Coordinates of N, CA and C and ligand atoms in Angstrom, one line a residue:
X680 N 9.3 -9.6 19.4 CA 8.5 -8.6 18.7 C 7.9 -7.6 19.7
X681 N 8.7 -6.6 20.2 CA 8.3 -5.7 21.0 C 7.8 -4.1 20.3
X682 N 6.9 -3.8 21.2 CA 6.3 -2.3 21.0 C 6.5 -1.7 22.1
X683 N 7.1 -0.8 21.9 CA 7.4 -0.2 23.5 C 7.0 1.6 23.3
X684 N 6.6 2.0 24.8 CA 6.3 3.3 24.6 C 7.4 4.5 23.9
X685 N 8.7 3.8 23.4 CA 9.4 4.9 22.9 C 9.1 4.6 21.7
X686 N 8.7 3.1 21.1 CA 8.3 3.3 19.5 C 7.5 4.0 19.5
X687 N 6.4 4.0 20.6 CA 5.0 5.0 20.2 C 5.5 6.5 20.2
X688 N 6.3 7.2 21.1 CA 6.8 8.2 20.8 C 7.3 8.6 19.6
X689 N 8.0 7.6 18.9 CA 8.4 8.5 17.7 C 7.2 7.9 16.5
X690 N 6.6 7.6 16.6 CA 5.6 7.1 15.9 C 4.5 8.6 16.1
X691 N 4.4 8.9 17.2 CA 3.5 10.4 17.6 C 4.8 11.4 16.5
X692 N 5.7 11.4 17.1 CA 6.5 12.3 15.9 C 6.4 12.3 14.2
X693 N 6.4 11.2 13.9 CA 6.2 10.4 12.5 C 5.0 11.4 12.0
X694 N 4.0 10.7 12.9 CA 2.6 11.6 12.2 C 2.6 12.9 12.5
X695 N 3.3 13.5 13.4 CA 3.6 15.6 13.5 C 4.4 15.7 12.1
X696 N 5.1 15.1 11.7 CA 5.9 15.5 10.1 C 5.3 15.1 9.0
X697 N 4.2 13.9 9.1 CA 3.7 14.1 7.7 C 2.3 14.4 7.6
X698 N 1.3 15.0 8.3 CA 0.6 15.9 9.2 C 1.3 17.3 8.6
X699 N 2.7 17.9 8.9 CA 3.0 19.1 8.3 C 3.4 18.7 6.8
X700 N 3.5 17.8 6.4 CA 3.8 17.6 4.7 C 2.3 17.9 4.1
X701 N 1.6 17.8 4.7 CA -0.1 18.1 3.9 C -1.0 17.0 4.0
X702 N -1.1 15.7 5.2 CA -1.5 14.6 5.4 C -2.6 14.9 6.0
X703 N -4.0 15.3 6.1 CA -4.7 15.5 7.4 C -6.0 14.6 7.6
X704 N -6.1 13.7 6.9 CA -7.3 12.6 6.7 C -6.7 11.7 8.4
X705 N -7.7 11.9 9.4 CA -7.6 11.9 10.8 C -7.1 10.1 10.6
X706 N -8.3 9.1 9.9 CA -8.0 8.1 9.7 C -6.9 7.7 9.6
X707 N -6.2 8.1 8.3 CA -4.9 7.7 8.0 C -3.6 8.1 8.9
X708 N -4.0 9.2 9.7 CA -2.9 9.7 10.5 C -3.2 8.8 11.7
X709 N -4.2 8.3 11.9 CA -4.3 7.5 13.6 C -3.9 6.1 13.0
X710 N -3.9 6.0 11.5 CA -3.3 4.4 11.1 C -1.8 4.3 11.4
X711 N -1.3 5.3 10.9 CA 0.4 5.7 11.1 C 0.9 5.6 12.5
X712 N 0.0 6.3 13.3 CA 0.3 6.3 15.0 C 0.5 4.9 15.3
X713 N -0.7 4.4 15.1 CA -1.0 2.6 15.2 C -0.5 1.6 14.4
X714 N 0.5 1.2 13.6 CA 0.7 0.2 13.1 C 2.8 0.5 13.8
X715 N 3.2 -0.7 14.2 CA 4.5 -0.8 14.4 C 5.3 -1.1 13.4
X716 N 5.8 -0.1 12.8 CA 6.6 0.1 11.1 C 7.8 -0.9 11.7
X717 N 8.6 -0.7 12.7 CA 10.0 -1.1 13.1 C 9.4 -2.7 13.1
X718 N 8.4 -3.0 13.4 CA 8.7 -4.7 13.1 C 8.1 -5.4 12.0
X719 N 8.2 -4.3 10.5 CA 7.8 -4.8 9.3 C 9.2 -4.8 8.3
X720 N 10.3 -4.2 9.5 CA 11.4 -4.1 8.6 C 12.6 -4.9 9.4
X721 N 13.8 -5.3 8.6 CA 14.9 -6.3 9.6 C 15.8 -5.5 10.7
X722 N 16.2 -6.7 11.6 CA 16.5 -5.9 12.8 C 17.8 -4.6 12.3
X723 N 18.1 -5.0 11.8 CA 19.3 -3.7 11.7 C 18.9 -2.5 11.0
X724 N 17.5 -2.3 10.6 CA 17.1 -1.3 10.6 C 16.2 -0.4 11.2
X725 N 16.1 -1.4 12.8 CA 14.9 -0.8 13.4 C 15.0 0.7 13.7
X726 N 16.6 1.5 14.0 CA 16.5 2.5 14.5 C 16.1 3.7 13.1
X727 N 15.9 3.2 12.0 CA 15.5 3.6 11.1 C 14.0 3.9 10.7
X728 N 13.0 3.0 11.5 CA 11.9 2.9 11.1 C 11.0 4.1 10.7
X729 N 11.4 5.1 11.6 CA 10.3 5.9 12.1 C 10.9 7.5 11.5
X730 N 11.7 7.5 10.3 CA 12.2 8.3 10.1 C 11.2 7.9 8.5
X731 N 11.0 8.9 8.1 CA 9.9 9.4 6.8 C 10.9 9.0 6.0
X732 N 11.1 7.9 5.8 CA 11.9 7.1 4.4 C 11.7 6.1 3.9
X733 N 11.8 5.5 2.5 CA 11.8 4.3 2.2 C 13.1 3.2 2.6
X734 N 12.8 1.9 2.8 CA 13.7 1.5 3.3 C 13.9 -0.2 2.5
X735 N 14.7 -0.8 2.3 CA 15.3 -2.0 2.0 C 14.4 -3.2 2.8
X736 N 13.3 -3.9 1.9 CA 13.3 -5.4 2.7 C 13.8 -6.5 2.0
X737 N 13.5 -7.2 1.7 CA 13.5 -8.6 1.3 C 14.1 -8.7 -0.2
X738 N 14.3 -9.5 -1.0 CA 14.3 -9.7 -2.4 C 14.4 -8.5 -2.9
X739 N 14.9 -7.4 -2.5 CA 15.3 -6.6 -3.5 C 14.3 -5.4 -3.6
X740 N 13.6 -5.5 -2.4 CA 12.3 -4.8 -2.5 C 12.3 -3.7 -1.5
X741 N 11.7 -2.5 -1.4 CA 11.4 -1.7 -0.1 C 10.3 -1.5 0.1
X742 N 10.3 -0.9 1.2 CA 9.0 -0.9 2.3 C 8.7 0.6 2.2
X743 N 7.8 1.3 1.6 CA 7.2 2.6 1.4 C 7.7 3.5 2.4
X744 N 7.6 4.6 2.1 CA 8.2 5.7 3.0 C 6.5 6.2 3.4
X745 N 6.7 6.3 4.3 CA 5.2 6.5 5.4 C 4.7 7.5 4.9
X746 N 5.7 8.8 4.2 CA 4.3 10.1 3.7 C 3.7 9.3 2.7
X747 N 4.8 8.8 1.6 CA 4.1 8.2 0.5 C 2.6 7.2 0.6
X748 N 2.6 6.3 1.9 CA 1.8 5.4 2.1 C 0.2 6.4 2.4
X749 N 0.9 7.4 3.3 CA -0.6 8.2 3.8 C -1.2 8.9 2.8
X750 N 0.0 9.4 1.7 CA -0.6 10.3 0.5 C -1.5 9.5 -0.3
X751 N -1.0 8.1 -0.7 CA -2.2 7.6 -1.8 C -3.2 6.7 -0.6
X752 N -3.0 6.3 0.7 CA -4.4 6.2 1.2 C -5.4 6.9 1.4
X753 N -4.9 8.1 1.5 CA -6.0 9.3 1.5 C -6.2 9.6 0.3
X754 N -5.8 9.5 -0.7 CA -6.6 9.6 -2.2 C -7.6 8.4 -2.3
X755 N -7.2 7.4 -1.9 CA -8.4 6.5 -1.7 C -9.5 6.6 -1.4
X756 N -9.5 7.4 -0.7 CA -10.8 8.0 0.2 C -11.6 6.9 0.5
X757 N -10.8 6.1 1.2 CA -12.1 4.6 1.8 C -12.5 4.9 3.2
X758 N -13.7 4.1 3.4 CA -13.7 4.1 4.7 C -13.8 3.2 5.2
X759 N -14.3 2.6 6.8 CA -14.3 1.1 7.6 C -15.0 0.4 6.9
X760 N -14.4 -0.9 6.5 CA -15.7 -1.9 6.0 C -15.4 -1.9 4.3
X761 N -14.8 -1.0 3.7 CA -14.8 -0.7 1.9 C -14.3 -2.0 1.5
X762 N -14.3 -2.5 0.4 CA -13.3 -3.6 0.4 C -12.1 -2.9 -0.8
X763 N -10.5 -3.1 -0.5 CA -9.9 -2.7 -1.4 C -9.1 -3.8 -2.0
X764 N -8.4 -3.5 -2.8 CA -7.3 -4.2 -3.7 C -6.0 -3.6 -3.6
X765 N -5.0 -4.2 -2.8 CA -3.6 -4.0 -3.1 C -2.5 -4.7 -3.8
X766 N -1.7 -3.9 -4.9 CA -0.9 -4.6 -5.7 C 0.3 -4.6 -5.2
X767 N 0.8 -5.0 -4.8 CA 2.5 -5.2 -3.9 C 2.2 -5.1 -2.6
X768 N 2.0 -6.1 -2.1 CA 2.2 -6.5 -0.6 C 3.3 -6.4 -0.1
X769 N 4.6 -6.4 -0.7 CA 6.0 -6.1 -0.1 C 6.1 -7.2 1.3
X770 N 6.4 -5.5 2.1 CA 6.4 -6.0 3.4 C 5.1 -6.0 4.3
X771 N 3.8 -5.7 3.5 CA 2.6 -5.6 4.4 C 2.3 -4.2 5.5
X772 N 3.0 -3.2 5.3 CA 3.3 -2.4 5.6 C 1.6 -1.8 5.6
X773 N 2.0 -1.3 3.8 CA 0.5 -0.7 3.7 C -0.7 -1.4 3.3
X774 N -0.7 -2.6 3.8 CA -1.7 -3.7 4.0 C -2.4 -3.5 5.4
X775 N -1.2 -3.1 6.3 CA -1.7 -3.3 7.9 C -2.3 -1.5 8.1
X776 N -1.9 -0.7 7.5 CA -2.6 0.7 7.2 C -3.6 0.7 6.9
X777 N -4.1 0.0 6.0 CA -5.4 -0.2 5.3 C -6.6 -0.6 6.5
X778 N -5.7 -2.3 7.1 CA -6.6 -2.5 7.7 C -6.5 -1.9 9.0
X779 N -6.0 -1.2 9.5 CA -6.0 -0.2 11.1 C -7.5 0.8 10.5
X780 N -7.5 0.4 9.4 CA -8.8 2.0 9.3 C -9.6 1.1 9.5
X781 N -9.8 -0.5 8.9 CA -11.4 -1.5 9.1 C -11.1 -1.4 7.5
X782 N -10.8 -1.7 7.5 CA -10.9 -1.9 5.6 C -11.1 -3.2 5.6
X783 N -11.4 -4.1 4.5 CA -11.0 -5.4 4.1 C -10.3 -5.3 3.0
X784 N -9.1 -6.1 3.4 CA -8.2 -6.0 2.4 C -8.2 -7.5 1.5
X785 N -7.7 -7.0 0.2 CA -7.5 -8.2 -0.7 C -6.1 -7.6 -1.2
X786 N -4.9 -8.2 -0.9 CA -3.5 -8.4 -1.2 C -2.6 -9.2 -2.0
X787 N -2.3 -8.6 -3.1 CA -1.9 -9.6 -4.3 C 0.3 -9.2 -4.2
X788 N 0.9 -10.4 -4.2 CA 2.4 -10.1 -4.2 C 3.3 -11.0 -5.1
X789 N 3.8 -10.7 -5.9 CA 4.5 -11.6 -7.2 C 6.1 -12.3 -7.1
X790 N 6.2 -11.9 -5.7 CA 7.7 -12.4 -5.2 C 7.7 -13.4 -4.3
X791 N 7.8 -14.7 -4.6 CA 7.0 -15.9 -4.1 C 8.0 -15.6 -2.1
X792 N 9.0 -14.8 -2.2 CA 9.9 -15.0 -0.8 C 9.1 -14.2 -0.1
X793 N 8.9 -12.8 -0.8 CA 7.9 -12.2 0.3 C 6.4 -12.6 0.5
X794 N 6.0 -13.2 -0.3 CA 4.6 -13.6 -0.1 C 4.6 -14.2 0.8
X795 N 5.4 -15.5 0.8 CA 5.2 -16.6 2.5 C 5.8 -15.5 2.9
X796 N 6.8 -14.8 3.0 CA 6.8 -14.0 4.6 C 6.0 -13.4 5.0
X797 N 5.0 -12.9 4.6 CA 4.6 -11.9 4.9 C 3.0 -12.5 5.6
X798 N 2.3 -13.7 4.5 CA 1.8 -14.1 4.6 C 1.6 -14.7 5.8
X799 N 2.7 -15.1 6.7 CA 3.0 -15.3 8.3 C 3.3 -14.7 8.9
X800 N 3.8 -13.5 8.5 CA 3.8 -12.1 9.7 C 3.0 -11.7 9.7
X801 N 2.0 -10.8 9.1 CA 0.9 -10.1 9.4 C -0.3 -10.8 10.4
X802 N -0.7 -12.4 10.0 CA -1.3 -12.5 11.7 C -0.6 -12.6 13.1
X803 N 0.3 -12.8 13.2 CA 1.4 -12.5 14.6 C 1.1 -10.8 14.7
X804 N 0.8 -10.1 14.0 CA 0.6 -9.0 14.6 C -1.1 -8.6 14.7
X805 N -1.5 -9.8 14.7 CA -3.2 -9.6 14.1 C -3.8 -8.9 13.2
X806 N -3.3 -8.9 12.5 CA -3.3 -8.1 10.8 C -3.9 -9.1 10.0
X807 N -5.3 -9.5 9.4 CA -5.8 -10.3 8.9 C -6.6 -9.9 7.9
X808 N -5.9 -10.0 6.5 CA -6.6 -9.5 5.4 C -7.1 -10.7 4.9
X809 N -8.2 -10.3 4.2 CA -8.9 -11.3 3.8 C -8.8 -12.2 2.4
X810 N -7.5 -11.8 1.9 CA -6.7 -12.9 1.0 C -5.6 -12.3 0.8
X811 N -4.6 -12.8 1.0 CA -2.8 -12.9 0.3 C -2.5 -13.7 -0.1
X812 N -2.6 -13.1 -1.8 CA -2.6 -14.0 -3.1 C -1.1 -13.7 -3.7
X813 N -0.3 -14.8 -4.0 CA 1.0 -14.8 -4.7 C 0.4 -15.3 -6.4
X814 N 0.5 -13.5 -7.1 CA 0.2 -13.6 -8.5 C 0.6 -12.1 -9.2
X815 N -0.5 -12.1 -10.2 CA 0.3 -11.1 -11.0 C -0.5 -9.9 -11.0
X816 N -0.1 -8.6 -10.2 CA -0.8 -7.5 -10.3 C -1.7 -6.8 -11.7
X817 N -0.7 -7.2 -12.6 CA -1.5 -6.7 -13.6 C -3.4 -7.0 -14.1
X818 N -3.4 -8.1 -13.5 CA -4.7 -8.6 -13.5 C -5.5 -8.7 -12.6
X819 N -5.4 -8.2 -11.5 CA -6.3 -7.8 -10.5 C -6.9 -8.8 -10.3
X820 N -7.7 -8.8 -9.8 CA -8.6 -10.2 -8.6 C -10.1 -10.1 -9.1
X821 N -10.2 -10.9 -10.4 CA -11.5 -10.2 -11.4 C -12.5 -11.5 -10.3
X822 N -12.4 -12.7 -9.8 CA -13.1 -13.4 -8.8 C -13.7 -12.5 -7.7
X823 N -12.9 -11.4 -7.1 CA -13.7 -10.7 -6.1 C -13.9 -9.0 -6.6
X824 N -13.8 -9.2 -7.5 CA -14.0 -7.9 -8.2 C -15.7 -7.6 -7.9
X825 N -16.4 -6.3 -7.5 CA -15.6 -5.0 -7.9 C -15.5 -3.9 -6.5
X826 N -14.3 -3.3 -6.8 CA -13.6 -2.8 -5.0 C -14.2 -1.7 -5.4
X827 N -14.0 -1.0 -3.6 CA -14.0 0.5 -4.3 C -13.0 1.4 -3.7
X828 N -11.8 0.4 -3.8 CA -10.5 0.9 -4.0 C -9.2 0.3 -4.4
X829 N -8.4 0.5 -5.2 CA -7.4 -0.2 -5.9 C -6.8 0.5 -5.7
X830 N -4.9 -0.3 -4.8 CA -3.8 0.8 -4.7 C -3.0 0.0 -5.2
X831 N -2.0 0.6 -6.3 CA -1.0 -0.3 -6.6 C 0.7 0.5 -5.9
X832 N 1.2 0.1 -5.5 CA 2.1 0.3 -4.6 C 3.8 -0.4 -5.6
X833 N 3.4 -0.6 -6.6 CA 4.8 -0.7 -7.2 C 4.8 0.5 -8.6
X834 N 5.7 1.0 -9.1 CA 5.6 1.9 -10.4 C 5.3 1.3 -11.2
X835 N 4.2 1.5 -12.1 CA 3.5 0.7 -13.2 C 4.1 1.8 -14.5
X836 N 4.3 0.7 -15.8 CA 4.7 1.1 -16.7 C 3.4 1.9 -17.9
X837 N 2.5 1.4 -17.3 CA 0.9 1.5 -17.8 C -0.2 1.4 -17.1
X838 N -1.3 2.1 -17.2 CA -2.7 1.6 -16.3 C -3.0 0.4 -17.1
X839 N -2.6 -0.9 -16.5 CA -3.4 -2.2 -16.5 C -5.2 -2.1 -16.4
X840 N -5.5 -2.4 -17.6 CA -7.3 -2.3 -18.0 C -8.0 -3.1 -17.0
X841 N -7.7 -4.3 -17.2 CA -8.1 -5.0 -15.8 C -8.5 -3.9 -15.0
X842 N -7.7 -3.6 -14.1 CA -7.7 -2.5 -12.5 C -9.0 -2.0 -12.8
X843 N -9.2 -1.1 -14.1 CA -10.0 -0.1 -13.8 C -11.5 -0.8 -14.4
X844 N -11.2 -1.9 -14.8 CA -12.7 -3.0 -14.4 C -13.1 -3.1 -13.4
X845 N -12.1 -3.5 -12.8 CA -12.1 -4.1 -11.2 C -12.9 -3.1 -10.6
X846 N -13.4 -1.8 -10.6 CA -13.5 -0.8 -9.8 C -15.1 -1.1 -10.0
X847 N -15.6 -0.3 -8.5 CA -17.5 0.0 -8.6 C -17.3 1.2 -9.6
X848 N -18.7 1.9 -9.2 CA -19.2 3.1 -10.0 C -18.7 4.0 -8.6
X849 N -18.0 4.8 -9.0 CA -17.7 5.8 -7.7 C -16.2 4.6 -7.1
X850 N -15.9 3.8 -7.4 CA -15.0 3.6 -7.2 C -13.5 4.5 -7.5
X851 N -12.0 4.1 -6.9 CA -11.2 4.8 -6.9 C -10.0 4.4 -7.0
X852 N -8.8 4.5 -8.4 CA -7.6 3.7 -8.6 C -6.7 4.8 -8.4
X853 N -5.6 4.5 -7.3 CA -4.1 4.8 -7.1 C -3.1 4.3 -7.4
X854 N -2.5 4.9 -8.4 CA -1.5 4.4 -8.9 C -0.6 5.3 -9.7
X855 N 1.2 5.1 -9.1 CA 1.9 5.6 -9.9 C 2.6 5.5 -11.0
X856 N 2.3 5.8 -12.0 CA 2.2 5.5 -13.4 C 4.0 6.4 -14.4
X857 N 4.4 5.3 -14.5 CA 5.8 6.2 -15.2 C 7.2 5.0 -15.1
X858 N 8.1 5.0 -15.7 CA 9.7 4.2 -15.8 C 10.2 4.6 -14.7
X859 N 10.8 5.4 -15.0 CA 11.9 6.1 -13.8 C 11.6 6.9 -12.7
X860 N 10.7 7.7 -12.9 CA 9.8 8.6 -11.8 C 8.1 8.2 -12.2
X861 N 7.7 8.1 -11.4 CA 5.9 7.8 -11.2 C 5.0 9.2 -10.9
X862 N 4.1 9.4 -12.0 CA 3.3 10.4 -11.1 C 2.2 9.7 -10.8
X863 N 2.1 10.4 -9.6 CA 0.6 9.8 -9.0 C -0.8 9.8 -9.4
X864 N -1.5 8.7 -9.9 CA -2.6 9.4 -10.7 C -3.8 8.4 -9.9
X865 N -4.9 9.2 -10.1 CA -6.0 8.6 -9.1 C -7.0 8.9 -10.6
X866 N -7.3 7.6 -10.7 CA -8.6 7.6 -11.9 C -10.3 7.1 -10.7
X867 N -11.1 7.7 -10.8 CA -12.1 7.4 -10.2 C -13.6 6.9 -11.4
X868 N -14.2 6.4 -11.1 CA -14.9 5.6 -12.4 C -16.2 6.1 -12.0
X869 N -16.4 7.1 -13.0 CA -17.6 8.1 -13.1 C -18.9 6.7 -13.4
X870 N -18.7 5.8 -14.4 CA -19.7 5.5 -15.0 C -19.1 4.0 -15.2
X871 N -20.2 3.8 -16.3 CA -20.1 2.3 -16.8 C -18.4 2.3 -17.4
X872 N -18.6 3.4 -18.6 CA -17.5 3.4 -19.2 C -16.6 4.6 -19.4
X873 N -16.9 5.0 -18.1 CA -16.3 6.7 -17.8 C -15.5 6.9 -16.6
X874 N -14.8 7.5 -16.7 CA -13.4 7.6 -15.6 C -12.7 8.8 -15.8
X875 N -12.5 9.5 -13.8 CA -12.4 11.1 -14.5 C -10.4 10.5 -13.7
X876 N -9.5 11.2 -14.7 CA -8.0 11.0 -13.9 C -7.4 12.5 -13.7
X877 N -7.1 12.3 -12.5 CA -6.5 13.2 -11.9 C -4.7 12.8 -11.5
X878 N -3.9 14.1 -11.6 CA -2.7 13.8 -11.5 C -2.0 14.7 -10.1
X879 N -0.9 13.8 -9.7 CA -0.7 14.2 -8.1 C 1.1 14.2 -8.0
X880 N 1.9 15.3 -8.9 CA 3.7 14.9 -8.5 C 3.7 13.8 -9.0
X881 N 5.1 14.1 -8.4 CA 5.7 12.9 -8.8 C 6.8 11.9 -7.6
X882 N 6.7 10.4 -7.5 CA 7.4 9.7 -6.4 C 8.1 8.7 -7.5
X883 N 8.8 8.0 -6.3 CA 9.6 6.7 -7.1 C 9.2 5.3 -6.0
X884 N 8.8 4.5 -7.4 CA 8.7 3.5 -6.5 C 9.7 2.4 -7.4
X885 N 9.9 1.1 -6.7 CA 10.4 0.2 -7.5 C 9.3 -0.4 -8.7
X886 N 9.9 -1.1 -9.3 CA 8.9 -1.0 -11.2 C 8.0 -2.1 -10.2
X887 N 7.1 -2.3 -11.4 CA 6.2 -3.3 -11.3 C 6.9 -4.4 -12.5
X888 N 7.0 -5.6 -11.7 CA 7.0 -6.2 -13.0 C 6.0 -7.5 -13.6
X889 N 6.5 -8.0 -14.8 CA 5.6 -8.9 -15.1 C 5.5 -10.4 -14.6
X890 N 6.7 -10.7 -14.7 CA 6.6 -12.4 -14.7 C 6.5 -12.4 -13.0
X891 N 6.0 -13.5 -12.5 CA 6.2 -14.2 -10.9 C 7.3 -15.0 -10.8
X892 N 7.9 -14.9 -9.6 CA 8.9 -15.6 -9.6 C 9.4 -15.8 -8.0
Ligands
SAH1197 N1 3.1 -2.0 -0.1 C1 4.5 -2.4 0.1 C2 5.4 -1.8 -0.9 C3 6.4 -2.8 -1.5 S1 7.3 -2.3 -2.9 C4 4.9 -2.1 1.5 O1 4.2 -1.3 2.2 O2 6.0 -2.6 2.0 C5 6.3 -3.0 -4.2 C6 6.0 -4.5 -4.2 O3 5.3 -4.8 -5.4 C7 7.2 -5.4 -4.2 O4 7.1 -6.3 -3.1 C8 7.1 -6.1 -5.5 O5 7.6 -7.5 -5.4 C9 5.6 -6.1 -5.8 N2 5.3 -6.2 -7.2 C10 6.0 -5.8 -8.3 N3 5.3 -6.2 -9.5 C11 4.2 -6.8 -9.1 C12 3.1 -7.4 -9.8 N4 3.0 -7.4 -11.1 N5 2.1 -7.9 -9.1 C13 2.1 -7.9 -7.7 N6 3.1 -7.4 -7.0 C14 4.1 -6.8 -7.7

């Protein structure tokens, strides 16, 4: 598991292209600089890492295209110390983003092969969130509820009610909401029972689904 100054090099490139796509939350761009993408993905795709794409991991699953990851962190608008909620841990990708800012992370993953993997990769790179739970996103983590940030990272067919429990007051849900194409929608929870949503394009992610397996 090497990092070498030429990954850092194109890693400094990575963030000059999505920096010019409209990324400028300093945080999230010094998270990108800092996390080694090439060894969250398999070796035959390492010369791929660092090029602004989504990419093939495990079970059928991919590993976020790095604008997409910076675009809904920075709608998040957290800062060091916030505690959040992630729904698709995948490859831990945007788990280890989260926590390069000081976040505390709470990570929920429904694909019992990437959960143990992942769940033993991320401290080898000293990446230590503070639960990686193999369960079902739709029901959020109502035991450590309430975050004041929720990102769900697979295409949801619906905003699951849960989530937007889960939230403080001033808290903040990201999530791409749609079948075939997802728009990005960021609900923030004005109140007890009030929530203002905002809409952001459109991305594709893989579905979310129901059962665990
Ligand atoms: N954040 C990941 C993206 C992985 S893709 C990364 O940076 O690599 C989306 C992930 O969501 C997949 O791993 C998929 O298994 C998971 N997923 C799908 N439905 C889910 C659900 N209901 N609960 C939790 N995870 C789910």
């Amino acid at each position: 598991m090497k990092d070498t100054h030429k990954h850092q090099g194109l890693r400094n490139q990575l963030v000059t292209t999505i920096n010019e796509k409209g990324i400028i939350d300093k945080n999230v761009l010094n998270a990108i600089a800092a996390v080694p993408r090439h060894l969250f993905m398999d070796s035959g795709f390492v010369d791929f890492a660092y090029q602004d794409k989504a990419f093939p991991i495990a079970a059928e699953q991919t590993i976020s295209q790095p604008y997409t990851v910076a675009f809904q962190t920075e709608l998040l608008q957290v800062k060091p110390n916030d505690k959040v909620l992630e729904i698709g841990t995948g490859s831990g990708y945007q788990t280890a983003v989260l926590l390069e800012i000081g976040i505390r992370v709470y990570t929920i993953e429904r694909q019992k092969e990437l959960f143990k993997k992942t769940k033993l990769f991320l401290p080898k790179l000293n990446y230590k969130p503070k639960k990686i739970i193999f369960g079902d996103g739709y029901k959020g983590l109502p035991e450590e509820a309430p975050f004041d940030g929720i990102i769900v990272t697979a295409g949801a067919p619906f905003v699951p009610k849960p989530l937007l429990a889960q939230l403080k007051i001033g808290g903040r849900l990201v999530i791409p909401v749609g079948d075939e194409v997802q728009t990005m929608t960021l609900f923030v929870r004005t109140g007890e029972k009030d929530f203002e949503k905002h809409e952001f394009g459109n991305f594709r992610f893989v579905p979310m689904l129901k059962e665990r397996n």
